[in-house]
């Protein structure tokens, strides 16, 4: 896998520091400021993990010295058993036959953890093992989860919530139908669309499930969106990631399984990315940063939304 050089944090750190100061200035009593919630959405393989690592290290180091917790939405996937049950309960919907799409995460667990962090309570951060069950994945043993806000630990002041579908907002039924019909039209004209391969009712199931994710998005104080000039770059990037996983752990998905896996969640990019690009904070401008990267994963353009 090509080395991913962090060219994103120089754009992101000034933005984050500014937003944290604005957040802190809202409170008269600085000893009672709740944690700042930063969302990071990134096309899989675009360098999101590298950015998250750089940001958390920077925030925890002087001169900022802000205790930071990182939670990935990937670590909120359903257990293997629950995912298998979901798949068997909806055998005609190929979008939820494996982890990936909205609806395959444990919303209750995520809400509990984020609420605990918001309130400064002691909590363990879930962890998911993607290589388990030959790449199907499963939740790691809770005994291995890291604990924060415990006795003798500094209180978390920044929460970084990251993931490929973080801050996706559901569409109206009319908008969903329009996008699906447009994808079918373009497919008939020879323009490839993964979404067009699926029935509207299966896409509607995912869209309905996404409504529950607003409980996560509504907690965010700012968002960084690592976008791609072409979201289809995700296929190459995800293949490289899995090859590295197989090299390091000796197990994981084959290339054919990776392509099928990406096909399973790619319709969400087609459905929800445009809304994300417009901005998820409504009339509150300036709280979202969009980094557009090329196939080499390097930043080509930066937009403040």
Short mmCIF file of C-alpha atoms in Angstrom, two decimals:
data_model
loop_
_atom_site.label_atom_id
_atom_site.label_comp_id
_atom_site.label_asym_id
_atom_site.label_seq_id
_atom_site.Cartn_x
_atom_site.Cartn_y
_atom_site.Cartn_z
CA UNK A 1 0.00 0.00 0.00
CA UNK A 2 1.46 3.42 -0.93
CA UNK A 3 2.51 5.53 2.04
CA UNK A 4 -0.11 8.14 2.92
CA UNK A 5 1.55 11.48 3.62
CA UNK A 6 -0.45 13.81 5.86
CA UNK A 7 -1.05 16.96 3.85
CA UNK A 8 -4.48 17.48 5.44
CA UNK A 9 -3.80 18.48 9.05
CA UNK A 10 -2.19 21.84 8.07
CA UNK A 11 -5.59 22.79 6.65
CA UNK A 12 -7.57 21.24 9.49
CA UNK A 13 -5.72 22.26 12.66
CA UNK A 14 -6.30 26.05 12.35
CA UNK A 15 -9.97 25.35 11.59
CA UNK A 16 -10.35 23.06 14.62
CA UNK A 17 -8.55 25.39 17.01
CA UNK A 18 -10.78 28.25 15.88
CA UNK A 19 -13.95 26.20 16.35
CA UNK A 20 -12.84 24.94 19.79
CA UNK A 21 -12.22 28.53 20.95
CA UNK A 22 -15.66 29.56 19.67
CA UNK A 23 -17.15 26.59 21.52
CA UNK A 24 -15.36 27.47 24.77
CA UNK A 25 -16.33 31.14 24.53
CA UNK A 26 -20.00 30.18 24.71
CA UNK A 27 -19.58 29.33 28.40
CA UNK A 28 -18.92 31.79 31.22
CA UNK A 29 -17.63 29.10 33.56
CA UNK A 30 -14.62 27.62 31.75
CA UNK A 31 -14.42 24.81 34.29
CA UNK A 32 -17.77 23.48 33.08
CA UNK A 33 -17.28 23.50 29.30
CA UNK A 34 -18.67 20.29 27.74
CA UNK A 35 -16.51 18.34 25.30
CA UNK A 36 -16.13 19.62 21.75
CA UNK A 37 -17.43 17.10 19.22
CA UNK A 38 -15.59 16.96 15.91
CA UNK A 39 -16.93 14.79 13.12
CA UNK A 40 -14.64 13.51 10.38
CA UNK A 41 -16.16 11.98 7.28
CA UNK A 42 -13.86 10.48 4.70
CA UNK A 43 -14.08 8.21 1.69
CA UNK A 44 -12.52 4.92 2.79
CA UNK A 45 -8.82 4.79 2.02
CA UNK A 46 -8.45 8.55 1.45
CA UNK A 47 -6.16 9.06 4.45
CA UNK A 48 -8.77 9.58 7.15
CA UNK A 49 -7.02 7.42 9.75
CA UNK A 50 -3.72 9.22 9.16
CA UNK A 51 -5.46 12.57 9.63
CA UNK A 52 -7.28 11.43 12.78
CA UNK A 53 -4.01 10.26 14.32
CA UNK A 54 -2.26 13.54 13.50
CA UNK A 55 -5.13 15.64 14.85
CA UNK A 56 -5.48 13.73 18.11
CA UNK A 57 -1.73 13.89 18.77
CA UNK A 58 -1.70 17.62 18.04
CA UNK A 59 -4.69 18.38 20.25
CA UNK A 60 -3.28 16.40 23.17
CA UNK A 61 0.15 18.03 22.94
CA UNK A 62 1.22 21.52 24.07
CA UNK A 63 0.19 24.24 23.58
CA UNK A 64 -3.34 22.81 23.30
CA UNK A 65 -3.09 19.96 25.85
CA UNK A 66 -6.69 18.87 25.31
CA UNK A 67 -7.47 15.29 26.39
CA UNK A 68 -8.98 13.72 23.27
CA UNK A 69 -11.02 10.59 22.65
CA UNK A 70 -11.36 9.03 19.19
CA UNK A 71 -14.39 6.93 18.33
CA UNK A 72 -14.86 5.35 14.91
CA UNK A 73 -18.34 4.61 13.61
CA UNK A 74 -16.78 1.35 12.35
CA UNK A 75 -16.40 0.31 15.98
CA UNK A 76 -20.18 0.57 16.34
CA UNK A 77 -20.97 -2.15 13.82
CA UNK A 78 -23.40 -4.81 14.99
CA UNK A 79 -21.94 -7.96 16.45
CA UNK A 80 -21.38 -10.74 13.94
CA UNK A 81 -24.39 -12.62 15.30
CA UNK A 82 -26.67 -9.57 15.08
CA UNK A 83 -25.45 -8.79 11.56
CA UNK A 84 -26.20 -12.33 10.47
CA UNK A 85 -29.69 -12.03 11.98
CA UNK A 86 -30.28 -8.71 10.21
CA UNK A 87 -29.25 -10.28 6.92
CA UNK A 88 -31.49 -13.30 7.41
CA UNK A 89 -34.44 -11.10 8.40
CA UNK A 90 -34.08 -9.19 5.11
CA UNK A 91 -32.82 -11.81 2.62
CA UNK A 92 -34.03 -9.87 -0.43
CA UNK A 93 -32.01 -6.75 0.43
CA UNK A 94 -28.38 -7.24 -0.72
CA UNK A 95 -27.35 -3.91 0.84
CA UNK A 96 -27.49 -5.28 4.37
CA UNK A 97 -26.12 -8.78 3.89
CA UNK A 98 -22.85 -7.60 5.48
CA UNK A 99 -21.65 -4.67 7.55
CA UNK A 100 -21.37 -1.30 5.83
CA UNK A 101 -24.57 0.55 5.06
CA UNK A 102 -26.51 2.63 7.60
CA UNK A 103 -28.63 0.16 9.50
CA UNK A 104 -25.70 -2.16 10.26
CA UNK A 105 -24.50 -0.14 13.26
CA UNK A 106 -25.56 -0.41 16.89
CA UNK A 107 -27.29 2.95 17.40
CA UNK A 108 -28.10 2.31 21.04
CA UNK A 109 -24.47 1.54 21.87
CA UNK A 110 -23.25 4.59 19.97
CA UNK A 111 -25.76 6.91 21.64
CA UNK A 112 -24.80 5.56 25.07
CA UNK A 113 -21.08 6.12 24.49
CA UNK A 114 -21.47 9.61 22.98
CA UNK A 115 -23.86 10.67 25.74
CA UNK A 116 -21.41 9.45 28.38
CA UNK A 117 -18.60 11.42 26.73
CA UNK A 118 -20.80 14.54 26.50
CA UNK A 119 -21.58 14.30 30.20
CA UNK A 120 -18.01 13.52 31.26
CA UNK A 121 -18.94 10.09 32.58
CA UNK A 122 -16.62 7.11 32.76
CA UNK A 123 -17.07 4.92 29.70
CA UNK A 124 -15.33 2.31 27.58
CA UNK A 125 -14.83 2.97 23.87
CA UNK A 126 -16.04 0.05 21.70
CA UNK A 127 -13.65 -1.67 19.33
CA UNK A 128 -14.44 -3.78 16.27
CA UNK A 129 -12.24 -6.50 14.79
CA UNK A 130 -12.69 -6.37 11.00
CA UNK A 131 -10.58 -9.46 10.32
CA UNK A 132 -12.74 -11.77 12.45
CA UNK A 133 -14.80 -14.47 10.75
CA UNK A 134 -12.64 -14.35 7.61
CA UNK A 135 -13.23 -10.65 7.12
CA UNK A 136 -16.91 -10.57 8.00
CA UNK A 137 -15.92 -8.94 11.30
CA UNK A 138 -17.15 -8.96 14.88
CA UNK A 139 -17.12 -6.76 17.96
CA UNK A 140 -13.97 -7.17 20.01
CA UNK A 141 -14.08 -8.47 23.57
CA UNK A 142 -15.20 -5.54 25.82
CA UNK A 143 -12.28 -6.39 28.11
CA UNK A 144 -10.02 -4.94 25.38
CA UNK A 145 -11.91 -1.63 25.09
CA UNK A 146 -10.07 1.49 26.26
CA UNK A 147 -11.62 3.35 29.17
CA UNK A 148 -11.82 7.15 29.46
CA UNK A 149 -12.98 9.59 32.14
CA UNK A 150 -12.06 7.01 34.75
CA UNK A 151 -10.58 7.62 38.21
CA UNK A 152 -7.29 9.46 37.93
CA UNK A 153 -7.79 10.16 34.22
CA UNK A 154 -8.14 13.66 32.76
CA UNK A 155 -11.64 14.56 31.63
CA UNK A 156 -12.06 14.26 27.86
CA UNK A 157 -12.37 17.72 26.27
CA UNK A 158 -12.43 16.80 22.58
CA UNK A 159 -14.27 13.88 20.98
CA UNK A 160 -13.31 12.94 17.43
CA UNK A 161 -16.07 10.88 15.85
CA UNK A 162 -14.90 9.55 12.50
CA UNK A 163 -16.12 7.27 9.77
CA UNK A 164 -17.10 6.88 6.15
CA UNK A 165 -20.79 7.72 6.75
CA UNK A 166 -20.45 10.12 9.69
CA UNK A 167 -22.86 13.08 9.24
CA UNK A 168 -24.80 11.55 6.35
CA UNK A 169 -28.34 12.91 6.50
CA UNK A 170 -31.40 10.99 5.26
CA UNK A 171 -33.27 12.14 2.18
CA UNK A 172 -36.97 12.81 1.78
CA UNK A 173 -38.86 10.07 0.02
CA UNK A 174 -39.25 12.30 -3.03
CA UNK A 175 -35.54 13.13 -3.20
CA UNK A 176 -34.65 9.46 -2.82
CA UNK A 177 -36.92 8.47 -5.70
CA UNK A 178 -35.56 11.26 -7.91
CA UNK A 179 -31.95 10.19 -7.37
CA UNK A 180 -32.78 6.55 -7.97
CA UNK A 181 -34.71 7.30 -11.15
CA UNK A 182 -31.88 9.53 -12.39
CA UNK A 183 -29.36 6.74 -11.73
CA UNK A 184 -31.51 4.29 -13.72
CA UNK A 185 -31.75 6.76 -16.59
CA UNK A 186 -27.98 7.33 -16.64
CA UNK A 187 -27.34 3.58 -16.44
CA UNK A 188 -29.56 3.09 -19.49
CA UNK A 189 -27.39 5.67 -21.27
CA UNK A 190 -24.24 3.70 -20.41
CA UNK A 191 -23.16 5.64 -17.31
CA UNK A 192 -22.30 3.11 -14.59
CA UNK A 193 -24.22 3.44 -11.32
CA UNK A 194 -24.12 0.91 -8.49
CA UNK A 195 -27.29 2.43 -7.07
CA UNK A 196 -29.17 1.62 -10.26
CA UNK A 197 -28.63 -2.11 -9.66
CA UNK A 198 -30.83 -1.97 -6.56
CA UNK A 199 -34.56 -1.74 -6.10
CA UNK A 200 -35.99 1.46 -4.66
CA UNK A 201 -37.44 -0.41 -1.68
CA UNK A 202 -33.96 -1.61 -0.60
CA UNK A 203 -32.52 1.90 -0.86
CA UNK A 204 -35.51 3.22 1.07
CA UNK A 205 -34.76 0.75 3.89
CA UNK A 206 -31.24 2.17 4.24
CA UNK A 207 -32.53 5.75 4.04
CA UNK A 208 -35.07 5.04 6.78
CA UNK A 209 -32.38 3.47 8.98
CA UNK A 210 -30.22 6.57 8.50
CA UNK A 211 -32.78 8.71 10.32
CA UNK A 212 -31.60 7.23 13.62
CA UNK A 213 -28.05 8.45 12.88
CA UNK A 214 -29.17 12.04 13.37
CA UNK A 215 -28.68 11.38 17.08
CA UNK A 216 -24.94 11.25 16.28
CA UNK A 217 -24.81 14.10 13.75
CA UNK A 218 -26.76 16.48 15.97
CA UNK A 219 -24.02 16.25 18.60
CA UNK A 220 -21.32 17.58 16.27
CA UNK A 221 -19.86 21.04 16.80
CA UNK A 222 -17.83 20.91 13.57
CA UNK A 223 -17.20 18.59 10.65
CA UNK A 224 -14.27 17.82 8.36
CA UNK A 225 -15.24 16.11 5.12
CA UNK A 226 -12.48 14.41 3.12
CA UNK A 227 -14.11 14.22 -0.30
CA UNK A 228 -12.77 12.72 -3.51
CA UNK A 229 -12.71 14.12 -7.01
CA UNK A 230 -14.26 10.79 -7.97
CA UNK A 231 -15.78 8.61 -5.24
CA UNK A 232 -15.02 5.52 -7.35
CA UNK A 233 -11.41 5.93 -6.18
CA UNK A 234 -12.68 4.08 -3.09
CA UNK A 235 -12.43 0.75 -4.93
CA UNK A 236 -8.69 1.07 -5.50
CA UNK A 237 -8.07 2.49 -2.04
CA UNK A 238 -10.10 -0.21 -0.30
CA UNK A 239 -8.28 -2.96 -2.23
CA UNK A 240 -4.96 -1.50 -1.05
CA UNK A 241 -6.19 -1.35 2.55
CA UNK A 242 -7.30 -4.97 2.57
CA UNK A 243 -4.05 -6.13 0.99
CA UNK A 244 -2.19 -4.40 3.83
CA UNK A 245 -4.49 -6.04 6.39
CA UNK A 246 -3.77 -9.47 4.91
CA UNK A 247 -0.04 -8.73 4.99
CA UNK A 248 -0.11 -7.66 8.63
CA UNK A 249 -2.58 -10.18 10.06
CA UNK A 250 -2.42 -13.02 7.56
CA UNK A 251 -6.16 -12.97 6.97
CA UNK A 252 -8.82 -10.81 5.42
CA UNK A 253 -11.00 -10.49 2.34
CA UNK A 254 -9.90 -11.48 -1.15
CA UNK A 255 -9.92 -8.86 -3.92
CA UNK A 256 -13.20 -10.25 -5.24
CA UNK A 257 -14.73 -10.03 -1.77
CA UNK A 258 -13.51 -6.45 -1.40
CA UNK A 259 -15.17 -5.35 -4.64
CA UNK A 260 -18.41 -7.04 -3.61
CA UNK A 261 -18.10 -5.45 -0.17
CA UNK A 262 -17.61 -1.94 -1.62
CA UNK A 263 -20.52 -2.52 -3.99
CA UNK A 264 -22.61 -3.14 -0.88
CA UNK A 265 -22.13 0.32 0.57
CA UNK A 266 -21.27 2.42 -2.52
CA UNK A 267 -24.94 3.36 -3.13
CA UNK A 268 -24.76 5.40 0.09
CA UNK A 269 -22.04 7.55 -1.48
CA UNK A 270 -24.27 8.09 -4.50
CA UNK A 271 -27.29 8.92 -2.35
CA UNK A 272 -25.93 11.04 0.49
CA UNK A 273 -22.64 12.68 -0.56
CA UNK A 274 -24.25 15.62 -2.38
CA UNK A 275 -26.14 16.64 0.76
CA UNK A 276 -22.93 16.40 2.76
CA UNK A 277 -21.16 18.65 0.24
CA UNK A 278 -23.81 21.33 0.69
CA UNK A 279 -23.36 21.24 4.46
CA UNK A 280 -24.96 19.46 7.41
CA UNK A 281 -25.39 22.42 9.76
CA UNK A 282 -28.17 24.20 7.89
CA UNK A 283 -27.94 27.98 8.26
CA UNK A 284 -24.92 27.77 10.58
CA UNK A 285 -22.08 28.53 8.20
CA UNK A 286 -18.36 28.08 8.82
CA UNK A 287 -18.60 24.89 10.90
CA UNK A 288 -17.66 22.50 8.11
CA UNK A 289 -14.43 22.06 6.16
CA UNK A 290 -14.36 20.13 2.87
CA UNK A 291 -11.06 18.80 1.56
CA UNK A 292 -11.19 17.51 -2.01
CA UNK A 293 -8.49 14.95 -2.77
CA UNK A 294 -7.27 13.39 -6.01
CA UNK A 295 -6.55 9.75 -6.73
CA UNK A 296 -3.13 10.23 -5.10
CA UNK A 297 -5.02 11.17 -1.89
CA UNK A 298 -3.46 14.64 -1.89
CA UNK A 299 -5.53 17.74 -1.22
CA UNK A 300 -6.51 19.60 -4.40
CA UNK A 301 -9.02 22.08 -2.98
CA UNK A 302 -10.29 23.30 0.42
CA UNK A 303 -13.76 24.76 0.98
CA UNK A 304 -15.27 26.29 4.13
CA UNK A 305 -18.99 25.65 4.37
#
